[in-house]
């Protein structure tokens, strides 16, 4: 499942969210910080047991992140393991 969250007035420079393979790694602890700090945030809420997330969506998110990295458009791409981080999954009613 891919969700887009649009937020005004962020600065895209946060310390609580770390990147791996060009994607910000979101958790229950840093999800709200990312929502607040990024102007536009695309999040791939994934289940590690779902091969579609691993084989299709994840590489597309990495590619999009690489393409937008040097642009002046403040867009961030992130992934979140919804099996491990259940608080956000429950809040957004994410089901597999």
mmCIF file of C-alpha atoms in Angstrom:
data_model
loop_
_atom_site.group_PDB
_atom_site.id
_atom_site.type_symbol
_atom_site.label_atom_id
_atom_site.label_comp_id
_atom_site.label_asym_id
_atom_site.label_seq_id
_atom_site.Cartn_x
_atom_site.Cartn_y
_atom_site.Cartn_z
ATOM 1 C CA UNK A 1 0.000 0.000 0.000
ATOM 2 C CA UNK A 2 1.349 3.431 -0.910
ATOM 3 C CA UNK A 3 0.117 6.592 0.765
ATOM 4 C CA UNK A 4 0.908 10.212 0.031
ATOM 5 C CA UNK A 5 0.772 12.768 2.789
ATOM 6 C CA UNK A 6 0.957 16.464 1.868
ATOM 7 C CA UNK A 7 2.051 18.932 4.505
ATOM 8 C CA UNK A 8 2.925 22.635 4.207
ATOM 9 C CA UNK A 9 5.842 24.457 5.823
ATOM 10 C CA UNK A 10 8.369 21.737 6.603
ATOM 11 C CA UNK A 11 12.134 21.923 6.286
ATOM 12 C CA UNK A 12 13.086 18.349 5.263
ATOM 13 C CA UNK A 13 15.989 18.242 7.728
ATOM 14 C CA UNK A 14 15.260 16.064 10.718
ATOM 15 C CA UNK A 15 17.538 14.124 13.035
ATOM 16 C CA UNK A 16 15.118 11.437 14.238
ATOM 17 C CA UNK A 17 14.580 9.826 10.829
ATOM 18 C CA UNK A 18 17.449 7.959 9.180
ATOM 19 C CA UNK A 19 17.926 6.975 5.544
ATOM 20 C CA UNK A 20 18.765 3.570 4.144
ATOM 21 C CA UNK A 21 19.023 2.986 0.392
ATOM 22 C CA UNK A 22 17.740 6.528 -0.167
ATOM 23 C CA UNK A 23 14.542 5.966 1.820
ATOM 24 C CA UNK A 24 13.738 7.301 5.258
ATOM 25 C CA UNK A 25 13.105 4.510 7.759
ATOM 26 C CA UNK A 26 9.972 5.295 9.755
ATOM 27 C CA UNK A 27 8.965 3.792 13.088
ATOM 28 C CA UNK A 28 6.190 4.396 15.602
ATOM 29 C CA UNK A 29 8.598 6.705 17.416
ATOM 30 C CA UNK A 30 9.607 8.961 14.500
ATOM 31 C CA UNK A 31 6.492 8.842 12.281
ATOM 32 C CA UNK A 32 4.917 12.008 13.722
ATOM 33 C CA UNK A 33 8.226 13.851 13.434
ATOM 34 C CA UNK A 34 8.458 12.953 9.745
ATOM 35 C CA UNK A 35 4.872 14.073 9.115
ATOM 36 C CA UNK A 36 5.617 17.408 10.746
ATOM 37 C CA UNK A 37 9.014 18.066 9.176
ATOM 38 C CA UNK A 38 8.577 17.128 5.513
ATOM 39 C CA UNK A 39 6.649 19.250 2.999
ATOM 40 C CA UNK A 40 5.614 16.199 0.962
ATOM 41 C CA UNK A 41 6.109 12.669 2.208
ATOM 42 C CA UNK A 42 5.415 9.464 0.282
ATOM 43 C CA UNK A 43 5.295 6.445 2.579
ATOM 44 C CA UNK A 44 5.308 2.788 1.595
ATOM 45 C CA UNK A 45 3.557 0.998 4.473
ATOM 46 C CA UNK A 46 4.759 -2.545 3.919
ATOM 47 C CA UNK A 47 4.519 -6.028 5.338
ATOM 48 C CA UNK A 48 7.892 -7.828 5.128
ATOM 49 C CA UNK A 49 6.090 -11.112 4.410
ATOM 50 C CA UNK A 50 4.502 -9.605 1.287
ATOM 51 C CA UNK A 51 6.845 -10.194 -1.658
ATOM 52 C CA UNK A 52 5.084 -7.538 -3.740
ATOM 53 C CA UNK A 53 6.371 -4.858 -1.361
ATOM 54 C CA UNK A 54 9.903 -6.174 -1.631
ATOM 55 C CA UNK A 55 9.988 -6.796 -5.366
ATOM 56 C CA UNK A 56 7.850 -4.028 -6.855
ATOM 57 C CA UNK A 57 7.094 -1.100 -4.595
ATOM 58 C CA UNK A 58 10.409 -0.784 -2.751
ATOM 59 C CA UNK A 59 12.615 -0.493 -5.886
ATOM 60 C CA UNK A 60 10.229 2.092 -7.343
ATOM 61 C CA UNK A 61 10.446 4.162 -4.167
ATOM 62 C CA UNK A 62 14.259 3.986 -4.231
ATOM 63 C CA UNK A 63 14.282 5.040 -7.895
ATOM 64 C CA UNK A 64 11.919 7.960 -7.254
ATOM 65 C CA UNK A 65 13.986 9.057 -4.264
ATOM 66 C CA UNK A 66 17.164 9.027 -6.363
ATOM 67 C CA UNK A 67 15.462 11.016 -9.128
ATOM 68 C CA UNK A 68 14.173 13.694 -6.729
ATOM 69 C CA UNK A 69 17.241 13.950 -4.483
ATOM 70 C CA UNK A 70 18.855 16.869 -6.295
ATOM 71 C CA UNK A 71 15.630 18.655 -7.235
ATOM 72 C CA UNK A 72 14.483 21.812 -5.535
ATOM 73 C CA UNK A 73 11.122 20.190 -4.854
ATOM 74 C CA UNK A 74 10.975 19.235 -1.149
ATOM 75 C CA UNK A 75 9.774 15.639 -1.494
ATOM 76 C CA UNK A 76 10.754 12.787 0.822
ATOM 77 C CA UNK A 77 10.277 9.044 0.334
ATOM 78 C CA UNK A 78 9.996 6.665 3.253
ATOM 79 C CA UNK A 79 9.139 3.098 4.183
ATOM 80 C CA UNK A 80 7.552 1.704 7.311
ATOM 81 C CA UNK A 81 7.352 -1.902 8.440
ATOM 82 C CA UNK A 82 3.735 -2.211 9.582
ATOM 83 C CA UNK A 83 4.193 -5.638 11.138
ATOM 84 C CA UNK A 84 6.836 -4.306 13.502
ATOM 85 C CA UNK A 85 5.347 -0.847 14.121
ATOM 86 C CA UNK A 86 1.736 -1.517 15.008
ATOM 87 C CA UNK A 87 0.730 1.829 16.552
ATOM 88 C CA UNK A 88 0.749 3.667 13.222
ATOM 89 C CA UNK A 89 -0.774 0.675 11.438
ATOM 90 C CA UNK A 90 -3.674 0.657 13.874
ATOM 91 C CA UNK A 91 -4.173 4.432 13.686
ATOM 92 C CA UNK A 92 -4.357 4.438 9.869
ATOM 93 C CA UNK A 93 -6.322 1.151 9.787
ATOM 94 C CA UNK A 94 -3.737 -0.514 7.539
ATOM 95 C CA UNK A 95 -4.662 -4.074 6.624
ATOM 96 C CA UNK A 96 -2.717 -6.452 4.433
#
